[in-house]
């Protein structure tokens, strides 16, 4: 299992991203900042990216980064708690 940061820029104002948020909930991702989520998965970064991009528009942006060490400042409680549990 690997710990990932999933980050996105949703560039379509007014679009309904409910399915994206449902997928993040399904994989038990925790919000770290407004557009960054922490998740532990048994997939490669490319596999995670390929799944996540099915929930956004072609002009949106997604980045999937494996986390091996971390530091935050005023991160959202759920994301920070998950990082502490998984990586400390």
PDB file of N, CA and C in Angstrom:
ATOM      1  N   UNK A   1       0.847  -1.182   0.000  1.00  0.00           N
ATOM      2  CA  UNK A   1       0.000   0.000   0.000  1.00  0.00           C
ATOM      3  C   UNK A   1       0.894   1.248   0.000  1.00  0.00           C
ATOM      4  N   UNK A   2       0.426   2.259  -0.674  1.00  0.00           N
ATOM      5  CA  UNK A   2       1.149   3.521  -0.750  1.00  0.00           C
ATOM      6  C   UNK A   2       0.216   4.655  -0.331  1.00  0.00           C
ATOM      7  N   UNK A   3       0.814   5.714   0.196  1.00  0.00           N
ATOM      8  CA  UNK A   3       0.049   6.897   0.587  1.00  0.00           C
ATOM      9  C   UNK A   3       0.232   7.941  -0.514  1.00  0.00           C
ATOM     10  N   UNK A   4      -0.890   8.464  -0.988  1.00  0.00           N
ATOM     11  CA  UNK A   4      -0.866   9.421  -2.089  1.00  0.00           C
ATOM     12  C   UNK A   4      -1.518  10.738  -1.702  1.00  0.00           C
ATOM     13  N   UNK A   5      -1.028  11.790  -2.341  1.00  0.00           N
ATOM     14  CA  UNK A   5      -1.693  13.075  -2.363  1.00  0.00           C
ATOM     15  C   UNK A   5      -2.362  13.186  -3.727  1.00  0.00           C
ATOM     16  N   UNK A   6      -3.661  13.379  -3.725  1.00  0.00           N
ATOM     17  CA  UNK A   6      -4.402  13.638  -4.963  1.00  0.00           C
ATOM     18  C   UNK A   6      -4.752  15.116  -4.947  1.00  0.00           C
ATOM     19  N   UNK A   7      -4.292  15.827  -5.959  1.00  0.00           N
ATOM     20  CA  UNK A   7      -4.524  17.256  -6.052  1.00  0.00           C
ATOM     21  C   UNK A   7      -5.207  17.562  -7.375  1.00  0.00           C
ATOM     22  N   UNK A   8      -6.069  18.576  -7.373  1.00  0.00           N
ATOM     23  CA  UNK A   8      -6.761  18.911  -8.615  1.00  0.00           C
ATOM     24  C   UNK A   8      -7.033  20.397  -8.726  1.00  0.00           C
ATOM     25  N   UNK A   9      -7.172  20.846  -9.972  1.00  0.00           N
ATOM     26  CA  UNK A   9      -7.712  22.151 -10.321  1.00  0.00           C
ATOM     27  C   UNK A   9      -8.964  21.870 -11.125  1.00  0.00           C
ATOM     28  N   UNK A  10     -10.106  22.227 -10.591  1.00  0.00           N
ATOM     29  CA  UNK A  10     -11.370  22.038 -11.287  1.00  0.00           C
ATOM     30  C   UNK A  10     -11.699  23.350 -11.985  1.00  0.00           C
ATOM     31  N   UNK A  11     -11.625  23.348 -13.303  1.00  0.00           N
ATOM     32  CA  UNK A  11     -11.639  24.590 -14.059  1.00  0.00           C
ATOM     33  C   UNK A  11     -12.958  24.872 -14.776  1.00  0.00           C
ATOM     34  N   UNK A  12     -13.994  24.114 -14.470  1.00  0.00           N
ATOM     35  CA  UNK A  12     -15.286  24.326 -15.121  1.00  0.00           C
ATOM     36  C   UNK A  12     -16.269  24.896 -14.099  1.00  0.00           C
ATOM     37  N   UNK A  13     -16.367  26.223 -14.014  1.00  0.00           N
ATOM     38  CA  UNK A  13     -17.276  26.816 -13.028  1.00  0.00           C
ATOM     39  C   UNK A  13     -18.708  26.325 -13.216  1.00  0.00           C
ATOM     40  N   UNK A  14     -19.337  25.985 -12.111  1.00  0.00           N
ATOM     41  CA  UNK A  14     -20.729  25.566 -12.158  1.00  0.00           C
ATOM     42  C   UNK A  14     -20.946  24.109 -12.508  1.00  0.00           C
ATOM     43  N   UNK A  15     -19.892  23.360 -12.831  1.00  0.00           N
ATOM     44  CA  UNK A  15     -20.054  21.951 -13.156  1.00  0.00           C
ATOM     45  C   UNK A  15     -20.332  21.165 -11.876  1.00  0.00           C
ATOM     46  N   UNK A  16     -21.045  20.097 -12.006  1.00  0.00           N
ATOM     47  CA  UNK A  16     -21.373  19.233 -10.874  1.00  0.00           C
ATOM     48  C   UNK A  16     -20.286  18.167 -10.733  1.00  0.00           C
ATOM     49  N   UNK A  17     -19.476  18.274  -9.692  1.00  0.00           N
ATOM     50  CA  UNK A  17     -18.399  17.315  -9.439  1.00  0.00           C
ATOM     51  C   UNK A  17     -18.794  16.296  -8.369  1.00  0.00           C
ATOM     52  N   UNK A  18     -20.082  16.055  -8.206  1.00  0.00           N
ATOM     53  CA  UNK A  18     -20.566  15.136  -7.183  1.00  0.00           C
ATOM     54  C   UNK A  18     -19.939  13.754  -7.316  1.00  0.00           C
ATOM     55  N   UNK A  19     -19.778  13.270  -8.536  1.00  0.00           N
ATOM     56  CA  UNK A  19     -19.203  11.925  -8.723  1.00  0.00           C
ATOM     57  C   UNK A  19     -17.737  11.877  -8.302  1.00  0.00           C
ATOM     58  N   UNK A  20     -16.995  12.964  -8.500  1.00  0.00           N
ATOM     59  CA  UNK A  20     -15.603  13.027  -8.038  1.00  0.00           C
ATOM     60  C   UNK A  20     -15.564  12.937  -6.520  1.00  0.00           C
ATOM     61  N   UNK A  21     -16.383  13.723  -5.852  1.00  0.00           N
ATOM     62  CA  UNK A  21     -16.394  13.706  -4.390  1.00  0.00           C
ATOM     63  C   UNK A  21     -16.886  12.364  -3.845  1.00  0.00           C
ATOM     64  N   UNK A  22     -17.796  11.731  -4.542  1.00  0.00           N
ATOM     65  CA  UNK A  22     -18.266  10.406  -4.132  1.00  0.00           C
ATOM     66  C   UNK A  22     -17.146   9.378  -4.243  1.00  0.00           C
ATOM     67  N   UNK A  23     -16.349   9.462  -5.293  1.00  0.00           N
ATOM     68  CA  UNK A  23     -15.221   8.537  -5.447  1.00  0.00           C
ATOM     69  C   UNK A  23     -14.183   8.773  -4.359  1.00  0.00           C
ATOM     70  N   UNK A  24     -13.895  10.020  -4.049  1.00  0.00           N
ATOM     71  CA  UNK A  24     -12.954  10.302  -2.962  1.00  0.00           C
ATOM     72  C   UNK A  24     -13.461   9.752  -1.636  1.00  0.00           C
ATOM     73  N   UNK A  25     -14.744   9.843  -1.398  1.00  0.00           N
ATOM     74  CA  UNK A  25     -15.331   9.269  -0.180  1.00  0.00           C
ATOM     75  C   UNK A  25     -15.252   7.746  -0.218  1.00  0.00           C
ATOM     76  N   UNK A  26     -15.536   7.158  -1.378  1.00  0.00           N
ATOM     77  CA  UNK A  26     -15.518   5.697  -1.501  1.00  0.00           C
ATOM     78  C   UNK A  26     -14.140   5.119  -1.188  1.00  0.00           C
ATOM     79  N   UNK A  27     -13.076   5.807  -1.634  1.00  0.00           N
ATOM     80  CA  UNK A  27     -11.721   5.303  -1.383  1.00  0.00           C
ATOM     81  C   UNK A  27     -11.187   5.785  -0.040  1.00  0.00           C
ATOM     82  N   UNK A  28     -12.037   6.444   0.734  1.00  0.00           N
ATOM     83  CA  UNK A  28     -11.729   6.911   2.087  1.00  0.00           C
ATOM     84  C   UNK A  28     -10.588   7.920   2.109  1.00  0.00           C
ATOM     85  N   UNK A  29     -10.593   8.822   1.134  1.00  0.00           N
ATOM     86  CA  UNK A  29      -9.617   9.904   1.109  1.00  0.00           C
ATOM     87  C   UNK A  29      -9.993  10.952   2.150  1.00  0.00           C
ATOM     88  N   UNK A  30      -8.983  11.595   2.710  1.00  0.00           N
ATOM     89  CA  UNK A  30      -9.195  12.650   3.702  1.00  0.00           C
ATOM     90  C   UNK A  30      -8.692  13.964   3.128  1.00  0.00           C
ATOM     91  N   UNK A  31      -9.469  15.009   3.304  1.00  0.00           N
ATOM     92  CA  UNK A  31      -9.141  16.324   2.757  1.00  0.00           C
ATOM     93  C   UNK A  31      -8.018  16.962   3.573  1.00  0.00           C
ATOM     94  N   UNK A  32      -6.976  17.430   2.861  1.00  0.00           N
ATOM     95  CA  UNK A  32      -5.846  18.092   3.512  1.00  0.00           C
ATOM     96  C   UNK A  32      -5.904  19.603   3.320  1.00  0.00           C
ATOM     97  N   UNK A  33      -6.231  20.041   2.108  1.00  0.00           N
ATOM     98  CA  UNK A  33      -6.474  21.450   1.806  1.00  0.00           C
ATOM     99  C   UNK A  33      -7.709  21.491   0.906  1.00  0.00           C
ATOM    100  N   UNK A  34      -8.063  22.643   0.405  1.00  0.00           N
ATOM    101  CA  UNK A  34      -9.300  22.746  -0.377  1.00  0.00           C
ATOM    102  C   UNK A  34      -9.316  21.839  -1.607  1.00  0.00           C
ATOM    103  N   UNK A  35      -8.173  21.570  -2.206  1.00  0.00           N
ATOM    104  CA  UNK A  35      -8.168  20.709  -3.394  1.00  0.00           C
ATOM    105  C   UNK A  35      -7.117  19.608  -3.314  1.00  0.00           C
ATOM    106  N   UNK A  36      -6.733  19.226  -2.105  1.00  0.00           N
ATOM    107  CA  UNK A  36      -5.751  18.158  -1.898  1.00  0.00           C
ATOM    108  C   UNK A  36      -6.323  17.115  -0.943  1.00  0.00           C
ATOM    109  N   UNK A  37      -6.152  15.869  -1.315  1.00  0.00           N
ATOM    110  CA  UNK A  37      -6.688  14.755  -0.537  1.00  0.00           C
ATOM    111  C   UNK A  37      -5.589  13.736  -0.281  1.00  0.00           C
ATOM    112  N   UNK A  38      -5.650  13.085   0.873  1.00  0.00           N
ATOM    113  CA  UNK A  38      -4.714  12.031   1.251  1.00  0.00           C
ATOM    114  C   UNK A  38      -5.458  10.708   1.219  1.00  0.00           C
ATOM    115  N   UNK A  39      -4.794   9.680   0.662  1.00  0.00           N
ATOM    116  CA  UNK A  39      -5.425   8.363   0.592  1.00  0.00           C
ATOM    117  C   UNK A  39      -4.351   7.279   0.570  1.00  0.00           C
ATOM    118  N   UNK A  40      -4.663   6.130   1.114  1.00  0.00           N
ATOM    119  CA  UNK A  40      -3.782   4.968   1.045  1.00  0.00           C
ATOM    120  C   UNK A  40      -4.426   3.961   0.091  1.00  0.00           C
ATOM    121  N   UNK A  41      -3.679   3.569  -0.939  1.00  0.00           N
ATOM    122  CA  UNK A  41      -4.212   2.652  -1.954  1.00  0.00           C
ATOM    123  C   UNK A  41      -3.166   1.634  -2.376  1.00  0.00           C
ATOM    124  N   UNK A  42      -3.634   0.541  -2.887  1.00  0.00           N
ATOM    125  CA  UNK A  42      -2.765  -0.504  -3.423  1.00  0.00           C
ATOM    126  C   UNK A  42      -2.763  -0.403  -4.948  1.00  0.00           C
ATOM    127  N   UNK A  43      -2.390   0.767  -5.456  1.00  0.00           N
ATOM    128  CA  UNK A  43      -2.329   1.029  -6.889  1.00  0.00           C
ATOM    129  C   UNK A  43      -1.115   1.894  -7.169  1.00  0.00           C
ATOM    130  N   UNK A  44      -0.737   1.993  -8.434  1.00  0.00           N
ATOM    131  CA  UNK A  44       0.345   2.895  -8.826  1.00  0.00           C
ATOM    132  C   UNK A  44      -0.217   4.303  -8.980  1.00  0.00           C
ATOM    133  N   UNK A  45       0.644   5.316  -8.978  1.00  0.00           N
ATOM    134  CA  UNK A  45       0.152   6.674  -9.227  1.00  0.00           C
ATOM    135  C   UNK A  45      -0.573   6.797 -10.567  1.00  0.00           C
ATOM    136  N   UNK A  46      -0.102   6.125 -11.586  1.00  0.00           N
ATOM    137  CA  UNK A  46      -0.749   6.184 -12.904  1.00  0.00           C
ATOM    138  C   UNK A  46      -2.145   5.578 -12.839  1.00  0.00           C
ATOM    139  N   UNK A  47      -2.288   4.465 -12.137  1.00  0.00           N
ATOM    140  CA  UNK A  47      -3.607   3.853 -12.000  1.00  0.00           C
ATOM    141  C   UNK A  47      -4.572   4.780 -11.264  1.00  0.00           C
ATOM    142  N   UNK A  48      -4.103   5.412 -10.194  1.00  0.00           N
ATOM    143  CA  UNK A  48      -4.942   6.333  -9.434  1.00  0.00           C
ATOM    144  C   UNK A  48      -5.337   7.508 -10.323  1.00  0.00           C
ATOM    145  N   UNK A  49      -4.378   8.077 -11.019  1.00  0.00           N
ATOM    146  CA  UNK A  49      -4.670   9.201 -11.922  1.00  0.00           C
ATOM    147  C   UNK A  49      -5.699   8.827 -12.972  1.00  0.00           C
ATOM    148  N   UNK A  50      -5.540   7.636 -13.558  1.00  0.00           N
ATOM    149  CA  UNK A  50      -6.467   7.216 -14.605  1.00  0.00           C
ATOM    150  C   UNK A  50      -7.895   7.074 -14.094  1.00  0.00           C
ATOM    151  N   UNK A  51      -8.045   6.603 -12.880  1.00  0.00           N
ATOM    152  CA  UNK A  51      -9.385   6.508 -12.292  1.00  0.00           C
ATOM    153  C   UNK A  51      -9.927   7.905 -12.015  1.00  0.00           C
ATOM    154  N   UNK A  52      -9.124   8.745 -11.367  1.00  0.00           N
ATOM    155  CA  UNK A  52      -9.607  10.064 -10.975  1.00  0.00           C
ATOM    156  C   UNK A  52      -9.955  10.929 -12.176  1.00  0.00           C
ATOM    157  N   UNK A  53      -9.233  10.795 -13.270  1.00  0.00           N
ATOM    158  CA  UNK A  53      -9.513  11.663 -14.419  1.00  0.00           C
ATOM    159  C   UNK A  53     -10.833  11.325 -15.098  1.00  0.00           C
ATOM    160  N   UNK A  54     -11.408  10.175 -14.794  1.00  0.00           N
ATOM    161  CA  UNK A  54     -12.719   9.848 -15.353  1.00  0.00           C
ATOM    162  C   UNK A  54     -13.834  10.673 -14.707  1.00  0.00           C
ATOM    163  N   UNK A  55     -13.534  11.356 -13.602  1.00  0.00           N
ATOM    164  CA  UNK A  55     -14.535  12.135 -12.874  1.00  0.00           C
ATOM    165  C   UNK A  55     -14.428  13.642 -13.107  1.00  0.00           C
ATOM    166  N   UNK A  56     -13.511  14.055 -13.977  1.00  0.00           N
ATOM    167  CA  UNK A  56     -13.315  15.488 -14.228  1.00  0.00           C
ATOM    168  C   UNK A  56     -13.382  15.769 -15.725  1.00  0.00           C
ATOM    169  N   UNK A  57     -13.390  17.046 -16.061  1.00  0.00           N
ATOM    170  CA  UNK A  57     -13.420  17.463 -17.461  1.00  0.00           C
ATOM    171  C   UNK A  57     -12.017  17.433 -18.069  1.00  0.00           C
ATOM    172  N   UNK A  58     -11.965  17.466 -19.383  1.00  0.00           N
ATOM    173  CA  UNK A  58     -10.690  17.436 -20.108  1.00  0.00           C
ATOM    174  C   UNK A  58      -9.781  18.611 -19.770  1.00  0.00           C
ATOM    175  N   UNK A  59     -10.344  19.753 -19.405  1.00  0.00           N
ATOM    176  CA  UNK A  59      -9.496  20.912 -19.118  1.00  0.00           C
ATOM    177  C   UNK A  59      -9.143  21.034 -17.635  1.00  0.00           C
ATOM    178  N   UNK A  60      -9.645  20.137 -16.792  1.00  0.00           N
ATOM    179  CA  UNK A  60      -9.259  20.118 -15.383  1.00  0.00           C
ATOM    180  C   UNK A  60      -7.852  19.541 -15.253  1.00  0.00           C
ATOM    181  N   UNK A  61      -7.285  19.683 -14.074  1.00  0.00           N
ATOM    182  CA  UNK A  61      -5.935  19.153 -13.822  1.00  0.00           C
ATOM    183  C   UNK A  61      -5.976  18.212 -12.621  1.00  0.00           C
ATOM    184  N   UNK A  62      -5.166  17.144 -12.701  1.00  0.00           N
ATOM    185  CA  UNK A  62      -5.046  16.207 -11.579  1.00  0.00           C
ATOM    186  C   UNK A  62      -3.574  15.840 -11.427  1.00  0.00           C
ATOM    187  N   UNK A  63      -3.119  15.786 -10.184  1.00  0.00           N
ATOM    188  CA  UNK A  63      -1.780  15.298  -9.878  1.00  0.00           C
ATOM    189  C   UNK A  63      -1.915  14.243  -8.778  1.00  0.00           C
ATOM    190  N   UNK A  64      -1.168  13.160  -8.925  1.00  0.00           N
ATOM    191  CA  UNK A  64      -1.128  12.103  -7.913  1.00  0.00           C
ATOM    192  C   UNK A  64       0.334  11.910  -7.529  1.00  0.00           C
ATOM    193  N   UNK A  65       0.645  12.142  -6.267  1.00  0.00           N
ATOM    194  CA  UNK A  65       2.018  12.085  -5.780  1.00  0.00           C
ATOM    195  C   UNK A  65       2.108  11.120  -4.613  1.00  0.00           C
ATOM    196  N   UNK A  66       3.106  10.250  -4.638  1.00  0.00           N
ATOM    197  CA  UNK A  66       3.310   9.353  -3.506  1.00  0.00           C
ATOM    198  C   UNK A  66       4.034  10.113  -2.401  1.00  0.00           C
ATOM    199  N   UNK A  67       3.544   9.956  -1.190  1.00  0.00           N
ATOM    200  CA  UNK A  67       4.113  10.665  -0.042  1.00  0.00           C
ATOM    201  C   UNK A  67       5.002   9.706   0.746  1.00  0.00           C
ATOM    202  N   UNK A  68       6.225  10.129   0.989  1.00  0.00           N
ATOM    203  CA  UNK A  68       7.119   9.336   1.837  1.00  0.00           C
ATOM    204  C   UNK A  68       7.504  10.092   3.103  1.00  0.00           C
ATOM    205  N   UNK A  69       7.398  11.406   3.070  1.00  0.00           N
ATOM    206  CA  UNK A  69       7.639  12.243   4.230  1.00  0.00           C
ATOM    207  C   UNK A  69       6.741  13.463   4.081  1.00  0.00           C
ATOM    208  N   UNK A  70       6.457  14.144   5.145  1.00  0.00           N
ATOM    209  CA  UNK A  70       5.487  15.227   5.038  1.00  0.00           C
ATOM    210  C   UNK A  70       5.649  16.257   6.140  1.00  0.00           C
ATOM    211  N   UNK A  71       5.117  17.429   5.871  1.00  0.00           N
ATOM    212  CA  UNK A  71       4.979  18.505   6.850  1.00  0.00           C
ATOM    213  C   UNK A  71       3.817  19.371   6.370  1.00  0.00           C
ATOM    214  N   UNK A  72       3.034  19.889   7.282  1.00  0.00           N
ATOM    215  CA  UNK A  72       1.924  20.766   6.926  1.00  0.00           C
ATOM    216  C   UNK A  72       1.916  21.977   7.841  1.00  0.00           C
ATOM    217  N   UNK A  73       1.192  22.980   7.415  1.00  0.00           N
ATOM    218  CA  UNK A  73       0.898  24.127   8.263  1.00  0.00           C
ATOM    219  C   UNK A  73      -0.582  24.409   8.111  1.00  0.00           C
ATOM    220  N   UNK A  74      -1.316  24.274   9.182  1.00  0.00           N
ATOM    221  CA  UNK A  74      -2.759  24.505   9.191  1.00  0.00           C
ATOM    222  C   UNK A  74      -3.513  23.601   8.215  1.00  0.00           C
ATOM    223  N   UNK A  75      -3.013  22.384   8.017  1.00  0.00           N
ATOM    224  CA  UNK A  75      -3.731  21.425   7.186  1.00  0.00           C
ATOM    225  C   UNK A  75      -5.062  21.064   7.840  1.00  0.00           C
ATOM    226  N   UNK A  76      -6.001  20.623   7.023  1.00  0.00           N
ATOM    227  CA  UNK A  76      -7.309  20.226   7.545  1.00  0.00           C
ATOM    228  C   UNK A  76      -7.149  18.981   8.429  1.00  0.00           C
ATOM    229  N   UNK A  77      -7.890  18.949   9.503  1.00  0.00           N
ATOM    230  CA  UNK A  77      -7.700  17.944  10.556  1.00  0.00           C
ATOM    231  C   UNK A  77      -7.756  16.515  10.047  1.00  0.00           C
ATOM    232  N   UNK A  78      -8.707  16.196   9.175  1.00  0.00           N
ATOM    233  CA  UNK A  78      -8.835  14.828   8.688  1.00  0.00           C
ATOM    234  C   UNK A  78      -7.613  14.367   7.909  1.00  0.00           C
ATOM    235  N   UNK A  79      -7.093  15.221   7.042  1.00  0.00           N
ATOM    236  CA  UNK A  79      -5.909  14.872   6.259  1.00  0.00           C
ATOM    237  C   UNK A  79      -4.672  14.735   7.119  1.00  0.00           C
ATOM    238  N   UNK A  80      -4.496  15.643   8.056  1.00  0.00           N
ATOM    239  CA  UNK A  80      -3.350  15.583   8.956  1.00  0.00           C
ATOM    240  C   UNK A  80      -3.423  14.329   9.820  1.00  0.00           C
ATOM    241  N   UNK A  81      -4.596  14.004  10.329  1.00  0.00           N
ATOM    242  CA  UNK A  81      -4.757  12.798  11.152  1.00  0.00           C
ATOM    243  C   UNK A  81      -4.423  11.545  10.346  1.00  0.00           C
ATOM    244  N   UNK A  82      -4.855  11.490   9.100  1.00  0.00           N
ATOM    245  CA  UNK A  82      -4.547  10.318   8.262  1.00  0.00           C
ATOM    246  C   UNK A  82      -3.041  10.224   8.008  1.00  0.00           C
ATOM    247  N   UNK A  83      -2.398  11.344   7.720  1.00  0.00           N
ATOM    248  CA  UNK A  83      -0.947  11.331   7.530  1.00  0.00           C
ATOM    249  C   UNK A  83      -0.242  10.837   8.782  1.00  0.00           C
ATOM    250  N   UNK A  84      -0.661  11.320   9.933  1.00  0.00           N
ATOM    251  CA  UNK A  84      -0.038  10.874  11.188  1.00  0.00           C
ATOM    252  C   UNK A  84      -0.223   9.381  11.383  1.00  0.00           C
ATOM    253  N   UNK A  85      -1.426   8.892  11.099  1.00  0.00           N
ATOM    254  CA  UNK A  85      -1.706   7.465  11.302  1.00  0.00           C
ATOM    255  C   UNK A  85      -0.901   6.598  10.351  1.00  0.00           C
ATOM    256  N   UNK A  86      -0.759   7.029   9.105  1.00  0.00           N
ATOM    257  CA  UNK A  86      -0.126   6.195   8.091  1.00  0.00           C
ATOM    258  C   UNK A  86       1.392   6.361   8.006  1.00  0.00           C
ATOM    259  N   UNK A  87       1.893   7.535   8.353  1.00  0.00           N
ATOM    260  CA  UNK A  87       3.311   7.811   8.079  1.00  0.00           C
ATOM    261  C   UNK A  87       4.128   8.233   9.279  1.00  0.00           C
ATOM    262  N   UNK A  88       3.645   8.011  10.489  1.00  0.00           N
ATOM    263  CA  UNK A  88       4.481   8.306  11.656  1.00  0.00           C
ATOM    264  C   UNK A  88       4.492   7.149  12.591  1.00  0.00           C
TER     265      UNK A  88
END
